[in-house]
Short mmCIF file of C-alpha atoms in Angstrom, two decimals:
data_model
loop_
_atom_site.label_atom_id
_atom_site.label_comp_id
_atom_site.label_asym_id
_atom_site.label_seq_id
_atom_site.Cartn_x
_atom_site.Cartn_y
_atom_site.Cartn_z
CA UNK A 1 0.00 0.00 0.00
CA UNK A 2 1.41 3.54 -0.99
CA UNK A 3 2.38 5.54 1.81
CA UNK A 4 0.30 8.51 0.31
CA UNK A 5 -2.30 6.57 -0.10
CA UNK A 6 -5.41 8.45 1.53
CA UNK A 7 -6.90 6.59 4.78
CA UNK A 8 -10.09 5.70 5.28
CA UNK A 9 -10.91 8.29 8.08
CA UNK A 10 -9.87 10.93 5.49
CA UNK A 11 -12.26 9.22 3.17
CA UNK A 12 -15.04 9.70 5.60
CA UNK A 13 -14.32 13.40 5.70
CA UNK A 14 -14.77 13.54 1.62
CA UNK A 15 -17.05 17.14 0.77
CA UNK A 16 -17.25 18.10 -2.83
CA UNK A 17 -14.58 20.93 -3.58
CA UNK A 18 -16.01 21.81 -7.05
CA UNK A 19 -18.52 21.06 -9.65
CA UNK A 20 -18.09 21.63 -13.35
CA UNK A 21 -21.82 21.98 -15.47
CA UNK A 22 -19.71 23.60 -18.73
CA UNK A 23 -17.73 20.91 -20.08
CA UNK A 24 -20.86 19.39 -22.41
CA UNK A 25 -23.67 20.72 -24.59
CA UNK A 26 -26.61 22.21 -21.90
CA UNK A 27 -29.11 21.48 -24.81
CA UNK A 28 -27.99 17.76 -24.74
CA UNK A 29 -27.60 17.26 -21.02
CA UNK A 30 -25.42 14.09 -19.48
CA UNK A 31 -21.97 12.97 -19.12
CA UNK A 32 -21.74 9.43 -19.34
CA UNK A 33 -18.25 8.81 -18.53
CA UNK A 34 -15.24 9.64 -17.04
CA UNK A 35 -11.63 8.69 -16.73
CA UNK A 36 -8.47 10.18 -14.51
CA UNK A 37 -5.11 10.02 -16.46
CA UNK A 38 -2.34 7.55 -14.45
CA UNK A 39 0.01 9.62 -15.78
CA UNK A 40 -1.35 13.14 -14.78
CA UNK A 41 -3.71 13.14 -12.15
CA UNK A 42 -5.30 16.55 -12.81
CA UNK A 43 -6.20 15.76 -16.10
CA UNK A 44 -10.02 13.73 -16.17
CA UNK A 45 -11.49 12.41 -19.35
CA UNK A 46 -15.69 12.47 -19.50
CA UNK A 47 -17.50 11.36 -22.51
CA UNK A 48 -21.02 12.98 -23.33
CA UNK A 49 -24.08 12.67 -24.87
CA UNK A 50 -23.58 15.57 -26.62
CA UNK A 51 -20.96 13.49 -28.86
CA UNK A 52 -17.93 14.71 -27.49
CA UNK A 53 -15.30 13.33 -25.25
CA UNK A 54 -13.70 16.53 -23.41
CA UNK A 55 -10.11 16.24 -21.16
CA UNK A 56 -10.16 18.73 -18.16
CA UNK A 57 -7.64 19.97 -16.03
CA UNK A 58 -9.23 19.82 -12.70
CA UNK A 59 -6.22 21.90 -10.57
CA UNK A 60 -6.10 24.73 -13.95
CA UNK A 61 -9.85 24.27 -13.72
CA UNK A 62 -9.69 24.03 -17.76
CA UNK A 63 -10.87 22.51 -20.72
CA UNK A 64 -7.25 20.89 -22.38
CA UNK A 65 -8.93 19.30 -25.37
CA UNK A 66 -12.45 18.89 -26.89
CA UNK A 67 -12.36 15.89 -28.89
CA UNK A 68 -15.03 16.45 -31.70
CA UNK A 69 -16.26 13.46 -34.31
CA UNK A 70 -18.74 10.95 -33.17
CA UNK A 71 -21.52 11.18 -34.57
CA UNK A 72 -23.45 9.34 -31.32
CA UNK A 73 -23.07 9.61 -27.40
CA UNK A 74 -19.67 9.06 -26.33
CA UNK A 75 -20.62 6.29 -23.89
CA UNK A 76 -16.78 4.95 -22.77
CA UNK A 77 -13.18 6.48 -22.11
CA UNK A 78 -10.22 5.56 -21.46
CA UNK A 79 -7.18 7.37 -20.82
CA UNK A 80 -3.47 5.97 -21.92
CA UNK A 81 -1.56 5.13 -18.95
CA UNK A 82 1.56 6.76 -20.17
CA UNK A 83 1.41 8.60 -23.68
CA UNK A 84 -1.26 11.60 -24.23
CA UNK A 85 -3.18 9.75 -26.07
CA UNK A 86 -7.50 8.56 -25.37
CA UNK A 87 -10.03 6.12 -26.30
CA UNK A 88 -13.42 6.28 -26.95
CA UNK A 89 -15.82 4.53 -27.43
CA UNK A 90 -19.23 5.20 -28.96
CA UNK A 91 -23.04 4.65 -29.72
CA UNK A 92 -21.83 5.37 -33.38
CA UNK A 93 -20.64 1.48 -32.80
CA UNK A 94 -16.75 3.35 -33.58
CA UNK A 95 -14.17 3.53 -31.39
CA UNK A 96 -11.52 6.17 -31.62
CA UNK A 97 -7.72 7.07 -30.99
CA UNK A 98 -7.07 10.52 -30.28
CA UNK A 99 -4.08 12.33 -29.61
CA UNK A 100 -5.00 15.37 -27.01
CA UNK A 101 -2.32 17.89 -27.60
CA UNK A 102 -3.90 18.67 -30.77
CA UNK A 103 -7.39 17.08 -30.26
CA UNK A 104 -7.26 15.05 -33.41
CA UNK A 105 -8.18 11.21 -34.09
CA UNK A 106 -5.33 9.00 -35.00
CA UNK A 107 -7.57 6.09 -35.63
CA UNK A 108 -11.09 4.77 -36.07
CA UNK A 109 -11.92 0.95 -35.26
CA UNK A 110 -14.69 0.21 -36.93
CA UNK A 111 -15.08 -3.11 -35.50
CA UNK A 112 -18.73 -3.28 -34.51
CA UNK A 113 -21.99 -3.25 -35.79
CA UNK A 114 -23.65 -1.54 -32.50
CA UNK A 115 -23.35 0.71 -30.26
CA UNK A 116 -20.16 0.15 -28.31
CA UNK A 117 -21.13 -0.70 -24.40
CA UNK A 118 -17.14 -1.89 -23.48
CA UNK A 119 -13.71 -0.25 -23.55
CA UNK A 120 -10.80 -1.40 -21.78
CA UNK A 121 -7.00 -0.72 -22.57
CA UNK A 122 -4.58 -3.77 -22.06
CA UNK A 123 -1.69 -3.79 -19.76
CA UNK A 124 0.68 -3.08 -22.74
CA UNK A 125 -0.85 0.12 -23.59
CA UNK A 126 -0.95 -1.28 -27.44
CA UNK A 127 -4.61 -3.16 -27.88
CA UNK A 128 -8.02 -2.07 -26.54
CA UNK A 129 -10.70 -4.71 -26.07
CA UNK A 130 -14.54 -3.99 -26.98
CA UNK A 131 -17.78 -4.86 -26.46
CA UNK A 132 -21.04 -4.34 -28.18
CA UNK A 133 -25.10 -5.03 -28.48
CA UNK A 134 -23.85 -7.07 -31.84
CA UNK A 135 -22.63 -9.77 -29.27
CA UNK A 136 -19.14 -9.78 -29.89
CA UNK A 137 -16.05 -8.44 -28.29
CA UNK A 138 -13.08 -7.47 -30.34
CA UNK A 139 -9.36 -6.85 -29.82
CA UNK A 140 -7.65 -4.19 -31.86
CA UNK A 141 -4.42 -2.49 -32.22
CA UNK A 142 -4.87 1.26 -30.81
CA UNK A 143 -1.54 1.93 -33.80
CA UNK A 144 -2.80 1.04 -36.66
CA UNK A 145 -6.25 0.82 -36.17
CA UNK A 146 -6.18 -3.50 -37.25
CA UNK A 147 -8.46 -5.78 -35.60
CA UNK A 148 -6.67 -8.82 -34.24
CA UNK A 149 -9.77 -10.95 -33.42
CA UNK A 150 -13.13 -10.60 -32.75
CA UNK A 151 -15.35 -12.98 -31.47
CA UNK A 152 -18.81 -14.31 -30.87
CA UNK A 153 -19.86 -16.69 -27.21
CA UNK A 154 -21.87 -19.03 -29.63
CA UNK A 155 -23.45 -21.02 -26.98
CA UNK A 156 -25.25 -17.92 -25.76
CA UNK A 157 -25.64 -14.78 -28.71
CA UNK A 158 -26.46 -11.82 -26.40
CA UNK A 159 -25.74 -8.49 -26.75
CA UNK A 160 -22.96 -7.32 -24.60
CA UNK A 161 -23.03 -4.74 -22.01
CA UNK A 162 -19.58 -3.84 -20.35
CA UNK A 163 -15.63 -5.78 -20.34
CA UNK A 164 -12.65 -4.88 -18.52
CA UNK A 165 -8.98 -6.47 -18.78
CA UNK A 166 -7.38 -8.34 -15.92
CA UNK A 167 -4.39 -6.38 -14.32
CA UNK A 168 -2.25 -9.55 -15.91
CA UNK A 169 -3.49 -8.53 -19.57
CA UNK A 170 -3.90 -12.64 -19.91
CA UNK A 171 -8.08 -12.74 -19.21
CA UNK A 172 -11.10 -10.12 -19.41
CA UNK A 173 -14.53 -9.90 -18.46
CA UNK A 174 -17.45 -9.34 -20.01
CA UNK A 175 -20.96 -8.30 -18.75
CA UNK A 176 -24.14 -9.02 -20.71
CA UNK A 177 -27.47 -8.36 -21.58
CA UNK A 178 -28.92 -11.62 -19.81
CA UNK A 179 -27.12 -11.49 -16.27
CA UNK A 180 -23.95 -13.47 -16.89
CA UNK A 181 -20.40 -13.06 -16.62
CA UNK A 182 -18.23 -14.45 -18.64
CA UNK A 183 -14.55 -14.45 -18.06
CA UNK A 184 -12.71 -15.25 -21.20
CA UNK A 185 -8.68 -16.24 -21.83
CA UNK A 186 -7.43 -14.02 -24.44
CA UNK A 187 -4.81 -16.07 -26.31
CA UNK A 188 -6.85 -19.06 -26.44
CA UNK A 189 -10.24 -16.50 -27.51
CA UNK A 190 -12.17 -18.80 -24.89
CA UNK A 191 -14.31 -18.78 -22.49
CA UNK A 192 -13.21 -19.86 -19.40
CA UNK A 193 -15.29 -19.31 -16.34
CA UNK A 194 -19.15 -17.86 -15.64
CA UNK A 195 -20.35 -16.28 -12.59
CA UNK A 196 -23.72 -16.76 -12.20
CA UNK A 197 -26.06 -15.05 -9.65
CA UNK A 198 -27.31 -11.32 -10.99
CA UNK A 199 -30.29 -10.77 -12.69
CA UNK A 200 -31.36 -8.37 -15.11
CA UNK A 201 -28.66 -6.32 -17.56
CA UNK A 202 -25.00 -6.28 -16.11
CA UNK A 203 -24.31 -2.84 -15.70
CA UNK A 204 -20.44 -2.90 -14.80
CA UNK A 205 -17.56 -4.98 -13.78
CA UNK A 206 -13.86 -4.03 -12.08
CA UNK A 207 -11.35 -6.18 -11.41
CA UNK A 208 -9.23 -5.09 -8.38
CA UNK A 209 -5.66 -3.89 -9.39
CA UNK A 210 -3.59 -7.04 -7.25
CA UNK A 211 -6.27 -9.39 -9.38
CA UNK A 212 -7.74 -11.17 -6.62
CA UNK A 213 -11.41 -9.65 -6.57
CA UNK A 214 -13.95 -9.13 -9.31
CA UNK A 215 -17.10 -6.33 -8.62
CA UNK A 216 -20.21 -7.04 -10.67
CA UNK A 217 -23.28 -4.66 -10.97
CA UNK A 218 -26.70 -5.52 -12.87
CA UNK A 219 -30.49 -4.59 -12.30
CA UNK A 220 -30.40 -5.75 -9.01
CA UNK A 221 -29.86 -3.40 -6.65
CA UNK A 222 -26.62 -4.92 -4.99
CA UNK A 223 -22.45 -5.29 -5.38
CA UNK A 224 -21.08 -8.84 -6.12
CA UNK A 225 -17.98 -9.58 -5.28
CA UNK A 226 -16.12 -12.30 -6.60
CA UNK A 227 -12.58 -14.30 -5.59
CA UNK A 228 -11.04 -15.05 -8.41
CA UNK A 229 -8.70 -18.07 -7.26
CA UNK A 230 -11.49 -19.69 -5.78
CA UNK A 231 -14.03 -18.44 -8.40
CA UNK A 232 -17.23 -17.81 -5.91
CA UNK A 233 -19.33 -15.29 -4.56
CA UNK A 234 -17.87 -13.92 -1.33
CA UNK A 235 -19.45 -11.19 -0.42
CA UNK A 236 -23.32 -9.26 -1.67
CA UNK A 237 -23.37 -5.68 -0.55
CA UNK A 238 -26.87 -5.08 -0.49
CA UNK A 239 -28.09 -1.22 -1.77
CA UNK A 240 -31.22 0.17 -1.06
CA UNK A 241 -34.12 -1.12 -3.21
CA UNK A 242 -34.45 0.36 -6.38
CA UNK A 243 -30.97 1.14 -6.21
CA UNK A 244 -29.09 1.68 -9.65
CA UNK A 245 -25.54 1.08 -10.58
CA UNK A 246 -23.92 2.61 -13.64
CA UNK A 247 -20.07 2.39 -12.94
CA UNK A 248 -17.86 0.41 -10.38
CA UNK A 249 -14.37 1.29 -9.69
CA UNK A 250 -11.06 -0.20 -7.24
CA UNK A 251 -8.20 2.70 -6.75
CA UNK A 252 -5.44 1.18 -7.72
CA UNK A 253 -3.96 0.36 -4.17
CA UNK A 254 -7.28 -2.22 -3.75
CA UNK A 255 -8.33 -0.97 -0.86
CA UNK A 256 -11.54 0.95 -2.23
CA UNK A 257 -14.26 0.53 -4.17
CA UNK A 258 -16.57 3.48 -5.42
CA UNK A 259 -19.90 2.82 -6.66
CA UNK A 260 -21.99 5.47 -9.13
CA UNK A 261 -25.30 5.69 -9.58
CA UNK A 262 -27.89 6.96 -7.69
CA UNK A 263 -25.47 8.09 -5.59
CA UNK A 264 -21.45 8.17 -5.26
CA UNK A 265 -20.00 5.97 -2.10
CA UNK A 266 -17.41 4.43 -1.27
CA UNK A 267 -16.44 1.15 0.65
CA UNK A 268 -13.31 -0.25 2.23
CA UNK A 269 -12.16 -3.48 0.80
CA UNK A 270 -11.73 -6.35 2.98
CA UNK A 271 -14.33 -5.40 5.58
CA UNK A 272 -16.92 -4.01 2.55
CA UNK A 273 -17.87 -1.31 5.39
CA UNK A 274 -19.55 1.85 3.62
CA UNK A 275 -17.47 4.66 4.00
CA UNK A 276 -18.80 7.53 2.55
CA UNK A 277 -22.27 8.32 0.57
CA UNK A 278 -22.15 11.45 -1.89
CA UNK A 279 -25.17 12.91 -2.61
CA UNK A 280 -24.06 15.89 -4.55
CA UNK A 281 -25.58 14.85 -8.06
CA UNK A 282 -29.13 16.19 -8.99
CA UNK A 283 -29.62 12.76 -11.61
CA UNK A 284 -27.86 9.98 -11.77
CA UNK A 285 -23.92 9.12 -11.73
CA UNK A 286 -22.90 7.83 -14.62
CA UNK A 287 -18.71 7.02 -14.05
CA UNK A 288 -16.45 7.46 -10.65
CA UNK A 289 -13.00 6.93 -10.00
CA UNK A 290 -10.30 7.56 -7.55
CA UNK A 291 -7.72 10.26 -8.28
CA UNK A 292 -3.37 9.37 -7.50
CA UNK A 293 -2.94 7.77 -4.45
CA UNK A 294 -7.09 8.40 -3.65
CA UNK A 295 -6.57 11.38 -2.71
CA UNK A 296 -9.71 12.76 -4.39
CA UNK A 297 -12.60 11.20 -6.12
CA UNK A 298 -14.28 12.40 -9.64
CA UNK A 299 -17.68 11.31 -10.60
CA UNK A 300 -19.83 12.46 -13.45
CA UNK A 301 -23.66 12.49 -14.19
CA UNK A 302 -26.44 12.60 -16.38
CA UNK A 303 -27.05 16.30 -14.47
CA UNK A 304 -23.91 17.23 -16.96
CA UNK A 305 -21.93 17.96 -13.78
CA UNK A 306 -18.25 16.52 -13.02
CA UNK A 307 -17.49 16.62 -9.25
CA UNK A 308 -14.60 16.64 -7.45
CA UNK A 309 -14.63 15.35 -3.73
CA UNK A 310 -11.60 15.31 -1.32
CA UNK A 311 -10.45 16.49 1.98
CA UNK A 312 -11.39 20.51 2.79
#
């Protein structure tokens, strides 16, 4: 565990320092997603449904780059963990490359033939997996724009609603439309272990950044958490009824996990104690995650607000 790394009284203490309403269209109100940059803290990454992706310097308190040419929602993001370069990923069923000091796309992967519902960057920095409502996921070079393989779960074609890589780069997950998860080996393109258990449309996954614990959200109203070595169910945090999750997110020590959706809140791994609840957002949160060290959290919403929460 970093020695910077914020405790969990601090945590507690959380109050939202600012809120942002200008960096999407007012006339086509929502953010749907947001990213912080490993490489640069102070620099967050939202995705709207006004078609644009924006990067944001939170400590500047400006705009860096708009990132104009999606014609759909910008519904995923992802920020490069070293070079200044983001994905997106779209209802246009595209997912682009951009490079941010001059807000241009380097690539377009035209890969799917839906809207795009998964986005994660592998450990390499070099391939981005993808998911979509056409029921396959695809892995692509973020260079030159080739797709390396994309692929279809033929015992069960259903659309697909989230993935994220494994810290080891060697398996992913995917969420979909019908409850499951599916954890898949990527070499092999198979599918290796299903966690059963949600119902309704999985909304989100995380994998913890030592690889140990998977987080699952659906229609449900509840967190699953899964052990990956023993490959069960361990642990149900129950939410309030009628309770919606749109994004689930470790900080990359493992020790937290933020929730978005109704609300913002955080719990401490381990003990899955509820740390903090953030009620800040007017609608619902769309995307949260935890800034260096967790030192401050971002979250984002369809009331077109980012929000920054830390210490006063």
């Amino acid at each position: 565990v970093p020695e910077d790394l914020c405790t969990a009284e601090k945590i507690k203490e959380f109050v939202s320092q600012s809120s942002h309403p200008g960096l999407h269209s007012a006339s086509v109100p929502g953010i749907l997603a947001v990213d912080i940059s490993p490489s640069d803290s102070a620099k967050i990454l939202t995705g709207g449904a006004d078609k644009n992706a924006t990067v944001f310097n939170k400590d500047l308190e400006q705009v860096v780059a708009v990132l104009k040419g999606h014609t759909k929602k910008v519904n995923r993001v992802v920020f490069h963990p070293t070079e200044d370069i983001v994905i997106t990923g779209s209802h246009d069923s595209t997912v682009r490359v951009w490079n941010v000091p001059n807000s241009s796309t380097t690539s377009i992967l035209r890969v799917h033939d839906g809207p795009v519902t998964g986005l994660s960057l592998h450990a390499t920095g070099d391939y981005v997996l993808t998911t979509s409502t056409d029921q396959h996921w695809a892995f692509s070079d973020i260079r030159s724009g080739r797709l390396v393989s994309r692929v279809q779960d033929s015992s069960a074609p259903v659309a697909l609603t989230c993935a994220q890589f494994h810290p080891d780069g060697l398996i992913f997950g995917t969420g979909t439309a019908d409850a499951q998860i599916k954890i898949w080996d990527l070499k092999e393109q198979s599918n290796v272990a299903n966690f059963p258990g949600h119902a309704g449309q999985i909304s989100a996954l995380s994998f913890s950044e030592n690889g140990y614990y998977l987080a699952t959200a659906a229609d449900d109203s509840c967190v699953k958490l899964w052990d990956l070595r023993k490959l069960k169910n361990f642990k149900t945090l129950q939410l309030e009824d009628g309770y919606e999750v749109r994004d689930l997110c470790f900080d990359s020590s493992g020790t937290y996990l933020a929730v978005a959706g109704s609300d913002v809140r955080v719990y401490l791994c381990k003990q899955w104690n509820e740390l903090k609840v953030m009620n800040d957002h007017t609608a619902m949160a769309t995307g949260v995650r935890f800034g260096e060290n967790s030192q401050y959290i971002a979250s984002t919403s369809m009331d077109r607000t980012l929000k920054i929460y830390g210490n006063q």
